[in-house]
Short mmCIF file of C-alpha atoms in Angstrom, two decimals:
data_model
loop_
_atom_site.label_atom_id
_atom_site.label_comp_id
_atom_site.label_asym_id
_atom_site.label_seq_id
_atom_site.Cartn_x
_atom_site.Cartn_y
_atom_site.Cartn_z
CA MET A 1 0.36 -0.40 0.10
CA SER A 2 1.53 3.70 -0.79
CA ASP A 3 1.12 5.63 1.84
CA ARG A 4 -1.62 7.28 0.93
CA GLU A 5 -3.85 4.38 1.54
CA ASP A 6 -2.54 4.07 5.29
CA LEU A 7 -3.55 6.89 5.30
CA LEU A 8 -6.82 6.19 4.69
CA ARG A 9 -7.25 2.98 5.98
CA SER A 10 -6.49 4.53 8.99
CA LEU A 11 -8.70 7.40 9.47
CA THR A 12 -10.80 4.55 8.22
CA ASP A 13 -10.27 2.58 10.85
CA ARG A 14 -10.50 4.84 13.05
CA SER A 15 -13.70 6.63 12.00
CA GLU A 16 -15.56 3.36 12.85
CA LEU A 17 -14.07 2.30 15.38
CA THR A 18 -15.43 5.75 17.56
CA ASP A 19 -18.43 5.17 15.72
CA LEU A 20 -18.87 1.73 17.03
CA VAL A 21 -18.33 2.73 20.51
CA ALA A 22 -20.63 5.73 20.33
CA ARG A 23 -22.52 2.76 19.36
CA HIS A 24 -22.16 0.77 22.57
CA SER A 25 -24.41 3.64 24.15
CA VAL A 26 -26.97 3.09 22.14
CA TRP A 27 -27.76 0.32 22.43
CA LEU A 28 -27.48 0.21 26.04
CA ASP A 29 -30.31 3.30 26.47
CA GLU A 30 -32.14 1.45 23.48
CA ALA A 31 -32.13 -1.50 25.00
CA ARG A 32 -31.26 -2.85 21.62
CA TYR A 33 -29.87 -6.62 22.08
CA ASP A 34 -31.24 -7.72 19.43
CA GLU A 35 -28.46 -6.03 17.47
CA SER A 36 -25.51 -7.87 19.61
CA ASP A 37 -23.97 -9.12 17.03
CA ARG A 38 -23.07 -6.03 14.74
CA LEU A 39 -21.55 -4.12 17.54
CA PHE A 40 -19.90 -7.73 19.52
CA THR A 41 -17.81 -11.22 18.25
CA THR A 42 -19.99 -13.97 19.39
CA ASP A 43 -16.95 -14.46 22.44
CA VAL A 44 -16.66 -11.76 23.18
CA VAL A 45 -15.97 -11.40 27.20
CA VAL A 46 -16.75 -8.09 29.17
CA ARG A 47 -15.69 -7.68 32.90
CA SER A 48 -17.20 -5.55 34.78
CA PRO A 49 -17.97 -4.19 38.47
CA ARG A 50 -21.47 -6.13 38.52
CA GLY A 51 -18.93 -9.41 37.48
CA THR A 52 -18.06 -11.77 34.06
CA ALA A 53 -19.86 -12.12 30.86
CA THR A 54 -18.90 -14.78 28.19
CA GLY A 55 -20.84 -14.08 24.52
CA LEU A 56 -23.92 -12.49 23.57
CA ASP A 57 -26.14 -14.31 25.57
CA GLY A 58 -23.89 -13.26 28.61
CA LEU A 59 -23.04 -10.42 28.14
CA VAL A 60 -27.24 -8.94 27.12
CA ALA A 61 -27.78 -10.56 31.04
CA LEU A 62 -25.31 -8.97 32.38
CA ALA A 63 -26.69 -5.67 30.52
CA ARG A 64 -30.31 -6.35 31.04
CA ALA A 65 -28.88 -6.92 34.95
CA GLY A 66 -27.26 -3.85 35.21
CA HIS A 67 -29.76 -1.66 33.27
CA ASP A 68 -33.07 -2.77 33.08
CA ALA A 69 -33.89 -0.96 36.08
CA TYR A 70 -34.03 2.51 35.33
CA SER A 71 -37.11 3.78 33.10
CA ARG A 72 -34.23 5.66 30.79
CA ARG A 73 -30.70 6.03 30.27
CA MET A 74 -27.82 7.98 28.96
CA HIS A 75 -24.30 6.66 28.08
CA SER A 76 -21.46 9.46 26.51
CA LYS A 77 -18.76 8.44 26.12
CA SER A 78 -15.68 10.82 25.87
CA ASN A 79 -11.92 10.73 25.03
CA LEU A 80 -11.33 8.00 22.76
CA VAL A 81 -7.86 6.88 22.32
CA VAL A 82 -7.87 4.24 19.34
CA ASP A 83 -5.18 2.51 19.42
CA VAL A 84 -5.02 0.21 15.38
CA ASP A 85 -3.02 -3.08 15.16
CA GLY A 86 -3.60 -4.67 11.79
CA ASP A 87 -7.15 -6.85 11.53
CA THR A 88 -7.11 -5.44 15.93
CA ALA A 89 -7.52 -2.13 18.24
CA THR A 90 -7.93 -1.19 21.42
CA VAL A 91 -10.67 1.55 22.25
CA ARG A 92 -10.11 3.82 25.45
CA ALA A 93 -13.02 5.65 26.32
CA HIS A 94 -14.79 7.95 29.43
CA ASP A 95 -17.75 6.68 30.44
CA LEU A 96 -20.24 8.82 31.87
CA ALA A 97 -24.41 7.91 32.63
CA VAL A 98 -27.53 9.35 34.08
CA PHE A 99 -29.33 6.84 35.48
CA VAL A 100 -32.94 7.51 35.84
CA ILE A 101 -34.91 5.48 39.14
CA ASP A 102 -38.27 7.38 39.11
CA ASP A 103 -39.92 10.56 38.20
CA GLU A 104 -38.12 11.65 41.05
CA SER A 105 -34.55 10.39 41.44
CA GLU A 106 -31.55 9.91 39.02
CA ALA A 107 -28.00 8.44 39.86
CA ILE A 108 -24.22 9.92 37.75
CA ALA A 109 -21.88 6.85 37.67
CA ALA A 110 -18.97 7.69 35.53
CA ALA A 111 -16.36 4.41 33.77
CA VAL A 112 -13.36 3.97 31.97
CA HIS A 113 -14.04 1.99 28.95
CA ARG A 114 -11.35 -0.48 27.63
CA TYR A 115 -12.60 -1.96 24.28
CA GLY A 116 -10.27 -4.31 22.35
CA ALA A 117 -11.73 -5.02 18.71
CA ARG A 118 -11.32 -7.16 15.84
CA ARG A 119 -11.46 -6.75 11.93
CA THR A 120 -14.27 -9.50 10.86
CA GLU A 121 -15.82 -9.77 7.67
CA SER A 122 -18.50 -7.75 8.64
CA GLY A 123 -17.10 -5.05 9.76
CA TRP A 124 -14.67 -4.03 13.21
CA ARG A 125 -16.25 -5.75 16.26
CA PHE A 126 -15.72 -5.32 19.48
CA THR A 127 -14.06 -8.79 21.75
CA SER A 128 -13.76 -7.40 24.84
CA LEU A 129 -15.00 -4.81 27.18
CA ASP A 130 -13.33 -4.45 30.59
CA ILE A 131 -15.47 -0.85 33.10
CA THR A 132 -12.76 0.98 35.65
CA PRO A 133 -15.61 2.34 37.53
CA ILE A 134 -14.59 5.61 38.54
CA ALA A 135 -17.92 7.40 41.12
CA LEU A 136 -21.99 6.40 41.54
CA THR A 137 -23.90 9.13 43.01
CA ALA A 138 -26.33 7.70 45.16
CA PRO A 139 -29.88 9.15 43.96
CA LEU A 140 -30.09 12.19 43.58
CA ALA A 141 -32.69 14.54 43.61
CA ARG A 142 -34.51 15.49 40.18
CA VAL A 143 -35.38 19.40 39.05
CA LEU A 144 -36.60 17.72 35.32
#
């Protein structure tokens, strides 16, 4: 490949991985669990404070256990650091989430998400996710 082709490939990979991180937030916020295979490999491994999950079914069960109790949720990822090495990649992202408990309260959580990814025939997919919590508030009174 020429330098120009290498640059184009690098920029395309980074764009696709960044989009995948954003889609992960939507997947959680809108409970789009039927789209799991569009984001994750079938052998994905997730480690979080709630436990470890392997495979798509385990991943969905872990996500449901941590999110279905809330009436609404909103994840926002930022400060992405994308490192691509051929057909594998890592992505580090800050995650800030609002969990609406009920009409009167919500909680805020912050974490660092570390993704592993692999290029597949269908595009980039996450092979792993390690979640390191930073902070979680007690329920806060809602004013909105």
